[in-house]
Each structure stands twice: as C-alpha cells, then as structure tokens.
Tab-separated table of C-alpha atoms in Angstrom:
chain	number	residue	atom	x	y	z
A	1	UNK	CA	0.001	0.002	-0.007
A	2	UNK	CA	0.899	3.646	-0.336
A	3	UNK	CA	0.609	5.502	2.961
A	4	UNK	CA	-0.590	9.146	3.020
A	5	UNK	CA	0.827	11.159	5.956
A	6	UNK	CA	-1.334	13.240	5.622
A	7	UNK	CA	-3.860	15.192	3.534
A	8	UNK	CA	-5.872	15.861	6.694
A	9	UNK	CA	-3.220	17.388	8.940
A	10	UNK	CA	0.468	18.280	9.185
A	11	UNK	CA	1.809	15.142	10.897
A	12	UNK	CA	5.515	15.827	10.149
A	13	UNK	CA	5.256	19.231	11.855
A	14	UNK	CA	3.030	18.568	14.861
A	15	UNK	CA	2.785	14.811	15.350
A	16	UNK	CA	6.053	13.311	14.217
A	17	UNK	CA	6.675	11.703	17.630
A	18	UNK	CA	3.299	9.938	17.346
A	19	UNK	CA	4.138	8.820	13.823
A	20	UNK	CA	7.529	7.365	14.765
A	21	UNK	CA	5.893	5.513	17.655
A	22	UNK	CA	3.361	4.075	15.222
A	23	UNK	CA	6.180	2.931	12.958
A	24	UNK	CA	7.922	1.373	15.961
A	25	UNK	CA	4.786	-0.462	17.061
A	26	UNK	CA	3.857	-1.430	13.506
A	27	UNK	CA	0.272	-0.256	13.405
A	28	UNK	CA	-2.075	2.711	13.785
A	29	UNK	CA	-5.768	3.181	14.419
A	30	UNK	CA	-7.731	5.493	12.130
A	31	UNK	CA	-11.326	6.534	12.619
A	32	UNK	CA	-13.623	6.783	9.627
A	33	UNK	CA	-14.411	10.544	9.387
A	34	UNK	CA	-17.913	9.736	8.129
A	35	UNK	CA	-18.586	7.266	10.950
A	36	UNK	CA	-16.208	7.759	13.914
A	37	UNK	CA	-17.350	4.503	15.550
A	38	UNK	CA	-15.717	2.615	12.704
A	39	UNK	CA	-11.992	2.265	13.495
A	40	UNK	CA	-9.467	0.694	11.158
A	41	UNK	CA	-6.270	-0.922	12.339
A	42	UNK	CA	-3.605	-0.260	9.726
A	43	UNK	CA	-0.571	-2.532	9.412
A	44	UNK	CA	2.498	-0.259	9.044
A	45	UNK	CA	5.168	-2.924	8.648
A	46	UNK	CA	7.752	-2.390	5.920
A	47	UNK	CA	6.393	-5.459	4.114
A	48	UNK	CA	3.053	-3.780	3.656
A	49	UNK	CA	4.040	-0.120	3.101
A	50	UNK	CA	5.487	0.336	-0.378
A	51	UNK	CA	5.969	4.071	-0.031
A	52	UNK	CA	5.046	6.886	2.389
A	53	UNK	CA	3.964	10.232	1.007
A	54	UNK	CA	4.450	13.032	3.548
A	55	UNK	CA	2.563	16.358	3.246
A	56	UNK	CA	3.884	19.257	5.304
A	57	UNK	CA	4.567	22.964	5.575
A	58	UNK	CA	7.348	22.328	8.093
A	59	UNK	CA	8.903	18.847	8.348
A	60	UNK	CA	11.804	20.075	10.470
A	61	UNK	CA	10.858	17.897	13.455
A	62	UNK	CA	11.404	14.783	11.318
A	63	UNK	CA	14.738	15.607	9.741
A	64	UNK	CA	17.026	14.281	12.493
A	65	UNK	CA	14.999	11.077	12.790
A	66	UNK	CA	14.901	10.008	9.174
A	67	UNK	CA	17.251	7.107	9.939
A	68	UNK	CA	14.290	5.509	11.723
A	69	UNK	CA	12.653	5.140	8.340
A	70	UNK	CA	15.575	3.248	6.791
A	71	UNK	CA	13.310	0.256	6.045
A	72	UNK	CA	10.789	2.413	4.136
A	73	UNK	CA	10.628	4.328	0.883
A	74	UNK	CA	9.179	7.817	1.055
A	75	UNK	CA	9.064	11.333	-0.356
A	76	UNK	CA	7.788	14.710	0.792
A	77	UNK	CA	5.222	17.136	-0.577
A	78	UNK	CA	6.557	20.394	0.957
A	79	UNK	CA	4.289	23.423	0.707
A	80	UNK	CA	6.192	26.695	0.480
A	81	UNK	CA	4.338	29.803	-0.628
A	82	UNK	CA	4.659	33.576	-0.577
A	83	UNK	CA	1.850	34.199	1.911
A	84	UNK	CA	2.285	36.029	5.170
A	85	UNK	CA	0.765	35.243	8.517
A	86	UNK	CA	-2.519	36.838	7.450
A	87	UNK	CA	-3.078	33.696	5.366
A	88	UNK	CA	-0.737	31.037	6.837
A	89	UNK	CA	-0.997	32.113	10.434
A	90	UNK	CA	1.410	29.746	12.210
A	91	UNK	CA	3.926	28.944	9.502
A	92	UNK	CA	7.414	30.319	10.287
A	93	UNK	CA	9.104	32.946	8.095
A	94	UNK	CA	9.680	31.418	4.649
A	95	UNK	CA	13.030	33.015	3.753
A	96	UNK	CA	14.599	32.805	7.210
A	97	UNK	CA	13.207	29.459	8.392
A	98	UNK	CA	11.475	27.318	5.838
A	99	UNK	CA	13.746	27.573	2.819
A	100	UNK	CA	16.696	26.386	4.922
A	101	UNK	CA	14.531	23.472	6.152
A	102	UNK	CA	13.660	22.576	2.544
A	103	UNK	CA	17.325	22.692	1.561
A	104	UNK	CA	18.397	20.560	4.511
A	105	UNK	CA	15.688	17.971	3.848
A	106	UNK	CA	16.731	17.782	0.205
A	107	UNK	CA	20.347	17.236	1.175
A	108	UNK	CA	19.294	14.388	3.508
A	109	UNK	CA	16.911	12.605	1.157
A	110	UNK	CA	17.875	13.611	-2.382
A	111	UNK	CA	16.174	16.312	-4.415
A	112	UNK	CA	13.878	13.874	-6.249
A	113	UNK	CA	12.204	13.076	-2.913
A	114	UNK	CA	11.169	16.643	-2.050
A	115	UNK	CA	8.405	18.127	-4.215
A	116	UNK	CA	7.825	21.859	-3.890
A	117	UNK	CA	4.183	22.844	-3.673
A	118	UNK	CA	3.282	26.477	-4.376
A	119	UNK	CA	-0.393	26.060	-3.646
A	120	UNK	CA	-3.111	27.018	-3.375
A	121	UNK	CA	-2.771	30.212	-5.347
A	122	UNK	CA	-5.217	32.853	-4.125
A	123	UNK	CA	-5.599	36.217	-5.766
A	124	UNK	CA	-6.535	39.239	-3.587
A	125	UNK	CA	-5.788	42.950	-3.538
A	126	UNK	CA	-2.544	42.147	-1.727
A	127	UNK	CA	-1.705	38.799	-3.353
A	128	UNK	CA	-1.954	39.883	-7.005
A	129	UNK	CA	-0.607	37.895	-9.953
A	130	UNK	CA	2.470	40.136	-9.916
A	131	UNK	CA	3.026	39.500	-6.209
A	132	UNK	CA	2.812	35.735	-6.736
A	133	UNK	CA	5.173	35.793	-9.669
A	134	UNK	CA	7.758	37.755	-7.678
A	135	UNK	CA	7.412	35.500	-4.655
A	136	UNK	CA	7.560	32.387	-6.807
A	137	UNK	CA	10.695	33.581	-8.537
A	138	UNK	CA	12.411	34.369	-5.255
A	139	UNK	CA	11.600	30.940	-3.777
A	140	UNK	CA	12.419	29.108	-6.991
A	141	UNK	CA	15.881	30.689	-7.072
A	142	UNK	CA	16.514	29.620	-3.477
A	143	UNK	CA	15.386	26.035	-4.284
A	144	UNK	CA	17.393	25.716	-7.494
A	145	UNK	CA	19.245	22.417	-7.215
A	146	UNK	CA	17.170	21.237	-4.256
A	147	UNK	CA	14.120	19.890	-6.101
A	148	UNK	CA	13.154	18.649	-9.515
A	149	UNK	CA	9.460	19.522	-9.504
A	150	UNK	CA	7.043	22.228	-8.491
A	151	UNK	CA	3.299	21.709	-8.145
A	152	UNK	CA	0.776	24.543	-8.350
A	153	UNK	CA	-2.980	24.813	-7.997
A	154	UNK	CA	-5.538	27.616	-7.878
A	155	UNK	CA	-7.648	27.720	-4.741
A	156	UNK	CA	-10.953	25.891	-4.669
A	157	UNK	CA	-13.781	27.143	-2.500
A	158	UNK	CA	-15.444	24.582	-0.250
A	159	UNK	CA	-18.195	24.995	2.317
A	160	UNK	CA	-15.495	24.807	5.024
A	161	UNK	CA	-13.255	27.554	3.672
A	162	UNK	CA	-15.628	29.767	1.668
A	163	UNK	CA	-16.164	32.358	4.447
A	164	UNK	CA	-12.460	32.661	5.164
A	165	UNK	CA	-11.739	33.202	1.450
A	166	UNK	CA	-14.391	35.891	1.330
A	167	UNK	CA	-12.769	37.592	4.346
A	168	UNK	CA	-9.433	37.573	2.516
A	169	UNK	CA	-11.073	39.233	-0.465
A	170	UNK	CA	-10.303	36.345	-2.774
A	171	UNK	CA	-11.101	37.030	-6.434
A	172	UNK	CA	-10.762	35.294	-9.772
A	173	UNK	CA	-8.872	36.321	-12.853
A	174	UNK	CA	-10.126	35.579	-16.355
A	175	UNK	CA	-8.938	32.607	-18.360
A	176	UNK	CA	-6.521	34.624	-20.506
A	177	UNK	CA	-4.821	36.108	-17.447
A	178	UNK	CA	-4.754	32.698	-15.776
A	179	UNK	CA	-3.031	31.102	-18.752
A	180	UNK	CA	-0.494	33.930	-19.014
A	181	UNK	CA	0.175	33.659	-15.288
A	182	UNK	CA	0.652	29.877	-15.514
A	183	UNK	CA	2.983	30.276	-18.483
A	184	UNK	CA	5.223	32.658	-16.529
A	185	UNK	CA	5.229	30.299	-13.535
A	186	UNK	CA	6.350	27.450	-15.799
A	187	UNK	CA	9.115	29.534	-17.342
A	188	UNK	CA	10.454	30.620	-13.949
A	189	UNK	CA	10.498	27.027	-12.731
A	190	UNK	CA	12.231	25.866	-15.895
A	191	UNK	CA	14.955	28.471	-15.511
A	192	UNK	CA	15.593	27.052	-12.046
A	193	UNK	CA	15.815	23.438	-13.130
A	194	UNK	CA	12.288	22.350	-12.336
A	195	UNK	CA	9.303	20.957	-14.200
A	196	UNK	CA	5.851	22.198	-13.199
A	197	UNK	CA	2.707	20.163	-12.572
A	198	UNK	CA	-0.828	21.156	-11.657
A	199	UNK	CA	-2.789	19.655	-8.762
A	200	UNK	CA	-6.421	18.628	-9.398
A	201	UNK	CA	-7.005	21.415	-11.928
A	202	UNK	CA	-9.878	21.207	-14.397
A	203	UNK	CA	-8.181	23.778	-16.617
A	204	UNK	CA	-5.685	22.315	-19.100
A	205	UNK	CA	-2.356	24.078	-18.644
A	206	UNK	CA	-0.226	21.953	-20.991
A	207	UNK	CA	0.056	24.809	-23.490
A	208	UNK	CA	1.750	26.741	-20.657
A	209	UNK	CA	4.295	23.951	-20.106
A	210	UNK	CA	2.502	22.569	-17.054
A	211	UNK	CA	1.580	18.922	-16.954
A	212	UNK	CA	-1.317	17.275	-15.147
A	213	UNK	CA	0.271	16.083	-11.923
A	214	UNK	CA	-0.255	13.107	-9.635
A	215	UNK	CA	0.753	14.029	-6.106
A	216	UNK	CA	0.690	10.376	-5.156
A	217	UNK	CA	2.651	9.540	-8.221
A	218	UNK	CA	2.965	5.957	-9.512
A	219	UNK	CA	5.864	6.840	-11.801
A	220	UNK	CA	7.860	8.545	-9.041
A	221	UNK	CA	7.165	5.771	-6.531
A	222	UNK	CA	8.270	3.135	-9.012
A	223	UNK	CA	11.465	5.124	-9.504
A	224	UNK	CA	12.064	5.463	-5.783
A	225	UNK	CA	11.284	1.836	-4.976
A	226	UNK	CA	12.762	0.242	-8.057
A	227	UNK	CA	9.607	-1.892	-8.414
A	228	UNK	CA	6.571	-1.819	-10.591
A	229	UNK	CA	3.303	-1.211	-8.839
A	230	UNK	CA	-0.169	-2.560	-9.466
A	231	UNK	CA	-2.192	0.438	-8.283
A	232	UNK	CA	-5.148	2.329	-9.651
A	233	UNK	CA	-6.385	5.904	-9.473
A	234	UNK	CA	-7.873	6.866	-6.137
A	235	UNK	CA	-11.653	6.692	-6.631
A	236	UNK	CA	-12.244	8.656	-3.385
A	237	UNK	CA	-10.614	11.829	-4.726
A	238	UNK	CA	-12.055	14.433	-7.055
A	239	UNK	CA	-12.332	13.581	-10.745
A	240	UNK	CA	-9.554	16.062	-11.571
A	241	UNK	CA	-7.189	14.440	-9.092
A	242	UNK	CA	-4.690	12.073	-10.671
A	243	UNK	CA	-3.426	10.491	-7.444
A	244	UNK	CA	-3.057	6.773	-6.975
A	245	UNK	CA	-4.997	4.986	-4.250
A	246	UNK	CA	-3.502	5.360	-0.795
A	247	UNK	CA	-4.263	4.727	2.863
A	248	UNK	CA	-4.699	7.844	4.973
A	249	UNK	CA	-3.717	7.919	8.659
A	250	UNK	CA	-4.400	11.555	9.515
A	251	UNK	CA	-7.317	13.122	11.422
A	252	UNK	CA	-9.357	16.162	10.406
A	253	UNK	CA	-9.513	19.173	12.731
A	254	UNK	CA	-5.987	18.678	14.113
A	255	UNK	CA	-3.773	20.875	12.008
A	256	UNK	CA	-2.350	23.862	13.916
A	257	UNK	CA	-0.903	25.736	10.899
A	258	UNK	CA	-3.990	27.935	10.903
A	259	UNK	CA	-4.141	28.467	7.130
A	260	UNK	CA	-7.166	30.535	6.117
A	261	UNK	CA	-7.792	28.444	3.022
A	262	UNK	CA	-7.822	25.124	4.804
A	263	UNK	CA	-10.532	22.548	4.051
A	264	UNK	CA	-9.453	20.101	6.744
A	265	UNK	CA	-10.373	22.181	9.813
A	266	UNK	CA	-13.951	23.133	10.728
A	267	UNK	CA	-13.040	25.731	13.360
A	268	UNK	CA	-10.393	26.845	15.831
A	269	UNK	CA	-12.499	25.385	18.643
A	270	UNK	CA	-12.632	21.940	17.065
A	271	UNK	CA	-8.894	21.963	16.460
A	272	UNK	CA	-8.195	23.012	20.094
A	273	UNK	CA	-10.539	20.326	21.418
A	274	UNK	CA	-8.954	17.554	19.367
A	275	UNK	CA	-5.401	18.669	19.991
A	276	UNK	CA	-6.008	18.538	23.730
A	277	UNK	CA	-6.410	14.761	23.278
A	278	UNK	CA	-3.020	14.316	21.668
A	279	UNK	CA	-0.955	11.517	23.183
A	280	UNK	CA	2.182	10.490	21.279
A	281	UNK	CA	1.895	6.976	22.764
A	282	UNK	CA	-1.698	6.485	21.672
A	283	UNK	CA	-2.407	4.236	18.640
A	284	UNK	CA	-4.850	6.892	17.368
A	285	UNK	CA	-4.091	10.503	16.510
A	286	UNK	CA	-5.795	13.097	18.745
A	287	UNK	CA	-8.558	10.813	19.846
A	288	UNK	CA	-9.506	7.816	21.916
A	289	UNK	CA	-11.327	4.538	21.532
A	290	UNK	CA	-14.669	4.793	23.199
A	291	UNK	CA	-17.664	2.658	23.957
A	292	UNK	CA	-19.391	1.601	20.819
A	293	UNK	CA	-16.269	1.882	18.668
A	294	UNK	CA	-15.603	-1.160	16.510
A	295	UNK	CA	-12.007	-1.931	15.484
A	296	UNK	CA	-11.429	-3.948	12.335
A	297	UNK	CA	-8.162	-4.816	10.648
A	298	UNK	CA	-7.992	-3.126	7.258
A	299	UNK	CA	-6.935	-5.468	4.490
A	300	UNK	CA	-3.763	-4.078	2.971
A	301	UNK	CA	-1.030	-5.571	0.835
A	302	UNK	CA	2.160	-4.676	-0.936
A	303	UNK	CA	1.620	-3.455	-4.497
A	304	UNK	CA	5.143	-4.242	-5.667
A	305	UNK	CA	6.066	-6.620	-8.396
A	306	UNK	CA	2.458	-7.457	-9.307
A	307	UNK	CA	1.945	-5.230	-12.326
C-alpha cells in the first residue's frame, strides 16, 4: 500500500513523535471521518508499506529522525508559498526558516524526494498575480538544485473555507490572465531546473508547459522503490485528481498551521478540542477509543512486483 501522511493534517510538523511511535509499534488506528465509531487498524510494517507520502509545511521535526525510516521508501510534498501570517498564520518565516529546512531535507533525502508545492494560489488585492510571480521567482531561485518539481494549484472554494476566502477578499482572474500567469510560472520554474505540474485542476495548462500532476505519483514511486506497482487511481478523490489509491492515517481538525484556506479544519474550537487529546503513545491520533467503537483490521497488501 501507499501511505498518506497526511492530507488531513500536518503530521511531520506537529505529530512526528506519534508517527515514529506508530512505525515502531507497527500499526495505527484510524477513525472513519464519516462514521467515527468505525476504526481501522492499519498494518504499518515495511512489508506492507510500499511508499510513504508526507505532506507538510514544516517537516523540520522529522529531519534528524529520518534514519528511523531506513526500512521504508518515502518522499515529501513540501508546501512553500509567498503568503504572510494573514493567510498562513502559524507557518514560520519562509526566507529565514522554511527555505533552509527545505534545503536541508533535500540534502538528506535527495532532491527527487522533495516536491515543492506552491499552492493554493489565491488572488486578492494584496496577493496579486504580480506578487505571486515575484514571490515564486524568489523561492524558485533559493530552491534551485534542491528539487526537480514544483506543483501549483488555484484555490478551490469549499463550504469549510468559503467564508475565510471571502474575508481575505479572494477574487478570480479571467482565463486569458490565468493562462499567461501559468506560463510565466512554468518559465520561472524551468529556468531554475524544475518541471511544473498542476494539482487537481480542471483547466488544461499543458500549453503553458504545465503537466497534469499526480501528487501520489505511480511513476515517481516506481522510480524510488525500483519496483513496478499494481495500483489504480484513487476513486475517493475528485475527478480532476490524478493521485493513486492510498491509505490515509491523519485526522481532520487537528492541524495547527492555521491556514485561512484550509478545508481540513472546521473551526479553531474543534482543532483546540482535538489537539487537547493528543498523546504520542496512543495508537490513534488526537482521539480515543470509546464505547461503541468497533475496530477492524484493514486489508492491505504490498503493491510491488504485481503489475
């Protein structure tokens, strides 16, 4: 299986101790977000986990413990944008703190294992297309030689983030402007030794030099693992998403980054309530097994060498 760590929260930043304990113990419990009384026990042994995909805005807490993952294959989706704390409230300063973390992680793992995400792209009176292009160019120059790929996406409005986007004054640009913007992004990335992919975009940006991207990428995983995989597209994701099927171990309403565009948190209150339950020794993230909960072992298997 491919393990997602995590689309729902920033485990590398806030819960890395819990994650390493789960690796040590060889399993984790995950509640079904649609029915919290359904709990899956996930086998995390190296024989079952073909690759781990980490998602983070700050994986610094993991860097000095990567040796503990010597039996696993993995790569990082590292989000690094030009927003200030008005949008990404609890993310440290990008130039002073996060770019050095990205560079260090790349040195430790190899540049092919650290994907730079400049997403989601939100346009406001402050964060204009020109602003984004200047910020993107500055970050791209700093990451030249430290990654092979950049992934972009334009923000999507969901019920959970719509009000926050309205408060930011988010606005759309027309298709012509969007294509010109994307073309300039692609050219900047190319000058800095990177290819550019789009994440779950309905708009075709190939004419701009931007390919449809798979964040959980079969081709990359096969390259990293040295094995062919028998894996299909994730049917639980949006139609535009090209990701392969994976097993998610994160929990909604637990990310403390405080990003105003986030779809994974309902409210500050729900995050605070869940985070108060955090126990790095617990088999479940920011939760507990209660009366009426039913634990079943999820059927997982290695995907290697079968396709």
